[in-house]
Amino acid sequence: MKISIVGTRGVPAKYGGFETFAEKLASRLCENNEVLVVGELSNKGEIKKVSTINLNFDKSSNPILYYHKSIAKSIEWGAQKIIVCGVGGIFSVIFFKNKAEFFINPDGLEFRRKKWSLFKRSVIFVLYILTSIFGKHIICDSKAIQKYFSNVFLRYKNTYVAEYGAVIPKIENEKIDNKKLNNKILTKGSFYLAVARLEPENNIKLIIEGYVLSNTKKPLLIIGNRNSTYFIKELSKYSNEMIIFIDGVYDQSLLSYYRLNCFSHIHGHSVGGTNPSLLEAMAHNSIILSHDNPFNRDTIGYNFDKLFFKDKKELAKSISWLEDKNNAKKILEIKNLMLERIKTKFNWEIITNKYLKILKK
């Protein structure tokens, strides 16, 4: 098969979940198929055995045109199957419907993201409706997203579930060795960690408020890009010796360094499906405190309520429970179950095989 992946910023992954997905999937699909990834101007790179084409502009400058040009280039390349990441390409999918077979991965519920204006959220919602009507094949990254399409958009046929994967790191014995940030010495197990884009729907403010309410003595390290938006300026006022912000870390070995050495991950994402940063936390054998929603519950697959929070009071109680030494045995049991779930369900080889089966249908 000749397979193209469009709608991401390109590979190698330098931005987010879709880019990681494209890189991991393409590098495995290419073993027995020809694979193309179309990316943007500013994200040029190569992956062994994978063809790449970079457009002469970036996705952010004109997303609709970006999808259209990406699909056009894929068809020109000879793609038989095109995986479209996001719903922004639905108009182009309709336009080129007879040129290739399309498989749309809608991602999470983008129209719920509070960072967008009401008008933009309404437009995105319409794109989801059009996708449910005109998308021949829809690949959801979680059962909860598939259920949403059936319950809300009344789409029942040709919807599939293929999640994302994660790689279990090989550097399990690495230690931070007294890394110093904001005058705080970070040793193994001495700090909480949140890795996320600093956007309202990722509940960073809620995480900070719950953390403060808990009165824990362990610092909170928040890793995420800081731009000049109002929301990030609002978060910045919380920065102090105990609440440490650092910009996005795209060096995977350094990110693993933090993930392997934290006491606990706090995961606040609330509008996605299977979130890559949650899978990464699970793969690093971490105990995770997670925002309570169907997407995160579906990913974690372990209904132990003390791991989930809906507000700052619940998070503060969860932190206190984690720090109670009497719960150490239960925490170890949960961590091992999360790691086993990565091995048996969220493994990239398993996910690739799911995609292959869907594409061959």
Coordinates of C-alpha atoms in Angstrom, one line a residue:
M1 CA 0.0 0.0 0.0
K2 CA 1.0 3.6 -0.5
I3 CA 0.0 5.4 2.7
S4 CA 0.1 9.1 3.4
I5 CA -0.3 10.9 6.8
V6 CA -1.4 14.6 6.6
G7 CA -2.5 17.3 9.0
T8 CA 0.4 17.2 11.4
R9 CA 3.2 19.8 11.5
G10 CA 5.6 17.1 10.2
V11 CA 8.3 14.7 11.4
P12 CA 10.4 14.2 13.3
A13 CA 8.1 15.1 16.1
K14 CA 8.9 18.6 17.6
Y15 CA 5.5 19.8 18.8
G16 CA 2.8 17.6 20.1
G17 CA 0.7 14.4 20.1
F18 CA -0.2 14.3 16.4
E19 CA 3.4 14.7 15.4
T20 CA 4.6 11.9 17.7
F21 CA 1.7 9.7 16.4
A22 CA 2.8 10.4 12.8
E23 CA 6.5 9.6 13.5
K24 CA 5.8 6.4 15.5
L25 CA 3.2 5.1 13.1
A26 CA 5.0 6.0 9.9
S27 CA 8.3 4.4 11.0
R28 CA 6.5 1.1 11.6
L29 CA 4.1 1.2 8.6
C30 CA 7.0 1.6 6.3
E31 CA 8.3 -1.9 7.0
N32 CA 5.9 -3.4 4.4
N33 CA 4.4 -0.3 2.8
E34 CA 5.4 3.0 1.1
V35 CA 4.7 5.8 3.5
L36 CA 4.6 9.6 3.1
V37 CA 4.3 12.3 5.8
V38 CA 3.5 15.8 4.7
G39 CA 4.7 18.6 7.0
E40 CA 5.1 22.3 7.2
L41 CA 7.9 24.6 6.1
S42 CA 9.5 25.1 9.6
N43 CA 9.6 21.4 10.5
K44 CA 11.9 19.7 8.0
G45 CA 13.5 16.4 8.9
E46 CA 13.8 12.8 7.9
I47 CA 12.9 9.4 9.2
K48 CA 14.6 6.3 7.8
K49 CA 12.5 4.7 5.0
V50 CA 9.7 7.3 5.3
S51 CA 9.2 9.8 2.5
T52 CA 8.6 13.4 3.5
I53 CA 7.3 16.5 1.7
N54 CA 7.3 19.9 3.3
L55 CA 5.0 22.6 2.1
N56 CA 6.2 26.2 1.6
F57 CA 4.1 27.5 4.6
D58 CA 3.2 26.6 8.1
K59 CA -0.1 25.0 9.2
S60 CA -0.9 27.8 11.6
S61 CA -0.9 30.4 8.9
N62 CA -3.8 28.8 7.0
P63 CA -5.0 25.4 8.3
I64 CA -7.7 24.7 5.7
L65 CA -5.3 25.4 2.8
Y66 CA -2.6 23.4 4.6
Y67 CA -4.9 20.3 4.6
H68 CA -5.8 20.9 1.0
K69 CA -2.2 21.2 -0.3
S70 CA -1.1 18.3 1.9
I71 CA -3.8 16.0 0.4
A72 CA -3.1 17.3 -3.1
K73 CA 0.6 16.5 -2.7
S74 CA -0.3 13.0 -1.3
I75 CA -2.4 12.2 -4.4
E76 CA 0.3 13.5 -6.7
W77 CA 2.7 11.1 -4.9
G78 CA 0.3 8.3 -5.5
A79 CA -1.2 7.7 -2.1
Q80 CA -4.0 5.0 -2.0
K81 CA -4.8 5.5 1.7
I82 CA -4.6 8.9 3.4
I83 CA -4.7 9.3 7.2
V84 CA -6.0 12.8 8.0
C85 CA -5.1 14.0 11.4
G86 CA -7.9 16.4 12.6
V87 CA -11.2 17.5 11.2
G88 CA -9.9 20.6 9.5
G89 CA -9.4 18.7 6.2
I90 CA -13.0 17.6 5.7
F91 CA -13.6 20.0 2.9
S92 CA -10.6 18.7 1.0
V93 CA -11.6 15.1 1.8
I94 CA -14.9 15.8 0.1
F95 CA -13.2 17.5 -2.8
F96 CA -10.7 14.6 -3.4
K97 CA -13.1 11.8 -2.3
N98 CA -12.6 9.8 -5.6
K99 CA -8.8 10.2 -5.7
A100 CA -8.0 8.1 -2.6
E101 CA -9.5 6.4 0.4
F102 CA -9.6 8.7 3.5
F103 CA -9.3 7.8 7.2
I104 CA -9.9 10.7 9.6
N105 CA -8.5 10.8 13.1
P106 CA -10.6 13.6 14.7
D107 CA -8.3 13.8 17.8
G108 CA -10.1 15.0 21.0
L109 CA -13.1 17.3 21.3
E110 CA -11.4 20.4 20.0
F111 CA -14.6 22.5 20.1
R112 CA -14.5 22.2 23.9
R113 CA -11.1 24.0 24.1
K114 CA -11.6 27.2 26.1
K115 CA -8.6 28.8 24.4
W116 CA -10.8 29.3 21.3
S117 CA -13.4 32.0 20.9
L118 CA -17.1 31.0 20.9
F119 CA -17.1 31.7 17.1
K120 CA -14.1 29.5 16.5
R121 CA -15.5 26.7 18.7
S122 CA -18.8 26.8 16.7
V123 CA -16.9 26.5 13.4
I124 CA -14.9 23.5 14.8
F125 CA -18.1 21.9 15.9
V126 CA -19.5 22.2 12.4
L127 CA -16.4 20.5 11.1
Y128 CA -17.1 17.6 13.4
I129 CA -20.6 17.4 12.1
L130 CA -19.4 17.4 8.5
T131 CA -16.8 14.8 9.4
S132 CA -19.5 12.5 10.9
I133 CA -21.6 12.9 7.7
F134 CA -19.0 12.8 5.0
G135 CA -16.0 11.0 6.5
K136 CA -16.0 7.5 5.0
H137 CA -13.8 6.1 7.8
I138 CA -13.3 7.6 11.2
I139 CA -10.6 6.3 13.5
C140 CA -11.1 7.4 17.1
D141 CA -8.2 7.4 19.5
S142 CA -10.4 6.1 22.4
K143 CA -13.7 4.3 23.0
A144 CA -15.0 7.4 24.7
I145 CA -14.5 9.5 21.5
Q146 CA -16.2 6.7 19.4
K147 CA -19.1 6.7 21.8
Y148 CA -19.3 10.5 21.5
F149 CA -19.6 10.2 17.7
S150 CA -22.4 7.7 18.1
N151 CA -24.3 9.5 20.9
V152 CA -24.0 13.1 19.7
F153 CA -23.4 12.9 15.9
L154 CA -25.4 9.7 15.4
R155 CA -22.5 8.2 13.5
Y156 CA -22.5 4.4 13.8
K157 CA -20.9 2.9 10.7
N158 CA -17.2 2.7 9.9
T159 CA -16.0 4.1 13.1
Y160 CA -13.0 2.4 14.6
V161 CA -10.8 2.6 17.7
A162 CA -7.0 2.8 17.5
E163 CA -5.3 4.5 20.4
Y164 CA -1.8 6.0 20.6
G165 CA 1.2 4.2 22.0
A166 CA 4.1 4.9 24.3
V167 CA 7.6 3.6 24.6
I168 CA 8.9 2.2 27.9
P169 CA 12.2 4.0 28.6
K170 CA 15.4 2.0 28.9
I171 CA 17.0 4.4 31.4
E172 CA 15.0 3.2 34.5
N173 CA 18.0 3.7 36.8
E174 CA 18.7 7.3 35.8
K175 CA 18.6 9.8 38.6
I176 CA 18.4 13.6 38.7
D177 CA 21.5 13.8 40.9
N178 CA 20.5 16.9 42.8
K179 CA 19.3 19.1 39.9
K180 CA 18.7 22.6 41.1
L181 CA 15.7 24.7 39.9
N182 CA 14.5 27.9 41.6
N183 CA 16.8 27.2 44.6
K184 CA 15.1 23.9 45.1
I185 CA 17.2 20.7 45.0
L186 CA 15.2 18.1 43.0
T187 CA 16.2 14.5 44.1
K188 CA 14.5 11.3 43.0
G189 CA 10.9 11.2 44.3
S190 CA 11.1 14.7 45.7
F191 CA 8.7 16.6 43.4
Y192 CA 5.4 16.6 41.6
L193 CA 5.3 16.9 37.8
A194 CA 2.8 18.3 35.3
V195 CA 3.6 18.2 31.5
A196 CA 1.1 20.0 29.4
R197 CA 0.4 22.9 27.1
L198 CA -0.6 25.8 29.4
E199 CA -4.2 26.0 28.2
P200 CA -7.4 26.3 30.3
E201 CA -8.7 22.8 29.4
N202 CA -5.6 21.2 30.7
N203 CA -6.5 22.5 34.2
I204 CA -3.1 23.8 35.2
K205 CA -4.7 26.4 37.5
L206 CA -6.8 23.7 39.2
I207 CA -3.6 21.6 39.6
I208 CA -1.8 24.6 41.2
E209 CA -4.7 25.4 43.6
G210 CA -5.1 21.7 44.6
Y211 CA -1.4 21.5 45.2
V212 CA -1.3 24.6 47.4
L213 CA -4.3 23.4 49.3
S214 CA -2.6 20.1 50.1
N215 CA 0.2 21.8 52.0
T216 CA 2.7 19.3 50.7
K217 CA 6.4 20.1 51.2
K218 CA 7.4 18.7 47.7
P219 CA 7.7 21.3 44.9
L220 CA 5.6 21.2 41.8
L221 CA 7.4 21.3 38.4
I222 CA 5.3 22.4 35.5
I223 CA 6.7 21.8 32.0
G224 CA 4.9 23.7 29.1
N225 CA 5.4 26.5 26.6
R226 CA 4.9 29.9 28.0
N227 CA 3.5 32.5 25.6
S228 CA 2.2 35.9 26.0
T229 CA -1.5 34.9 26.3
Y230 CA -3.7 36.2 29.1
F231 CA -4.1 32.8 30.6
I232 CA -0.4 32.1 30.9
K233 CA 0.1 35.5 32.4
E234 CA -2.5 34.6 35.0
L235 CA -0.7 31.3 35.8
S236 CA 2.7 33.2 36.1
K237 CA 1.6 34.9 39.2
Y238 CA 1.7 31.5 41.0
S239 CA 5.4 31.0 40.2
N240 CA 7.6 30.9 43.3
E241 CA 10.2 28.7 45.0
M242 CA 7.7 25.8 45.3
I243 CA 5.9 26.1 42.0
I244 CA 8.4 26.0 39.2
F245 CA 7.6 26.7 35.5
I246 CA 10.0 25.7 32.8
D247 CA 9.4 25.9 29.0
G248 CA 8.4 22.9 26.9
V249 CA 11.1 20.2 26.8
Y250 CA 11.4 18.4 23.4
D251 CA 14.6 16.5 24.2
Q252 CA 13.0 13.1 24.9
S253 CA 15.9 11.9 27.1
L254 CA 15.7 15.0 29.3
L255 CA 11.9 14.7 29.5
S256 CA 12.3 11.1 30.5
Y257 CA 14.8 12.3 33.1
Y258 CA 12.1 14.3 34.8
R259 CA 9.3 11.7 34.4
L260 CA 11.4 8.9 35.9
N261 CA 12.4 10.9 38.9
C262 CA 9.2 12.7 40.0
F263 CA 7.1 11.5 43.0
S264 CA 3.9 11.7 40.9
H265 CA 2.5 13.0 37.6
I266 CA -0.5 15.2 37.9
H267 CA -2.5 15.0 34.6
G268 CA -5.1 17.7 34.0
H269 CA -6.2 17.2 30.4
S270 CA -10.0 17.1 30.0
V271 CA -11.0 17.3 26.4
G272 CA -8.8 14.8 24.6
G273 CA -9.2 11.1 23.8
T274 CA -6.2 8.9 24.6
N275 CA -3.7 11.6 25.6
P276 CA 0.0 10.9 24.7
S277 CA 1.4 12.7 27.8
L278 CA -0.8 10.4 30.0
L279 CA 0.6 7.3 28.2
E280 CA 4.1 8.6 28.6
A281 CA 3.6 9.0 32.4
M282 CA 2.2 5.4 32.6
A283 CA 5.2 4.2 30.6
H284 CA 7.6 5.8 33.0
N285 CA 6.2 3.7 35.9
S286 CA 4.7 6.7 37.6
I287 CA 1.8 7.0 40.0
I288 CA -0.6 9.4 38.3
L289 CA -3.2 11.7 39.7
S290 CA -5.6 12.4 36.9
H291 CA -8.5 14.8 36.1
D292 CA -11.7 12.7 36.3
N293 CA -13.3 12.4 32.9
P294 CA -14.3 9.4 30.6
F295 CA -11.2 9.8 28.4
N296 CA -8.6 9.6 31.2
R297 CA -10.6 6.8 32.9
D298 CA -10.7 4.8 29.7
T299 CA -6.9 5.2 29.3
I300 CA -5.9 4.4 32.8
G301 CA -8.5 1.5 33.0
Y302 CA -8.2 1.2 36.8
N303 CA -11.2 2.6 38.7
F304 CA -9.5 3.6 41.9
D305 CA -11.2 6.9 42.9
K306 CA -8.3 8.2 44.9
L307 CA -6.3 8.6 41.7
F308 CA -8.9 11.0 40.1
F309 CA -9.9 14.6 40.9
K310 CA -12.6 17.0 39.7
D311 CA -11.7 20.0 41.8
K312 CA -8.9 21.4 44.0
K313 CA -10.3 19.8 47.2
E314 CA -10.3 16.3 45.6
L315 CA -6.7 16.8 44.3
A316 CA -5.5 18.0 47.7
K317 CA -7.0 14.8 49.3
S318 CA -5.3 12.7 46.6
I319 CA -1.9 14.3 47.3
S320 CA -2.4 13.6 51.0
W321 CA -3.3 10.0 50.3
L322 CA -0.2 9.6 48.1
E323 CA 2.1 10.9 50.8
D324 CA 0.7 8.6 53.5
K325 CA 3.4 5.9 53.9
N326 CA 0.8 3.3 54.8
N327 CA -0.3 3.4 51.1
A328 CA 3.1 2.6 49.6
K329 CA 2.2 -1.0 48.8
K330 CA -1.0 0.0 47.0
I331 CA 0.8 2.7 45.1
L332 CA 3.4 0.1 43.9
E333 CA 0.6 -2.2 42.8
I334 CA -1.0 0.5 40.7
K335 CA 2.2 1.6 39.1
N336 CA 2.9 -1.9 38.0
L337 CA -0.6 -2.3 36.6
M338 CA -0.1 1.0 34.6
L339 CA 3.2 -0.3 33.2
E340 CA 1.6 -3.6 32.2
R341 CA -1.2 -1.7 30.5
I342 CA 1.4 0.1 28.3
K343 CA 2.9 -3.3 27.4
T344 CA -0.3 -5.0 26.5
K345 CA -2.6 -2.3 25.2
F346 CA -0.7 0.9 24.3
N347 CA 2.2 -0.6 22.6
W348 CA 3.1 1.0 19.2
E349 CA 3.4 -2.3 17.5
I350 CA -0.2 -3.2 18.7
I351 CA -1.4 0.2 17.5
T352 CA 0.3 -0.1 14.1
N353 CA -1.4 -3.5 13.6
K354 CA -4.7 -1.9 14.4
Y355 CA -4.2 0.8 11.8
L356 CA -3.1 -1.8 9.2
K357 CA -6.3 -3.9 9.8
I358 CA -8.4 -0.7 9.4
L359 CA -6.6 0.5 6.3
K360 CA -6.9 -2.9 4.6
K361 CA -10.7 -2.9 5.2

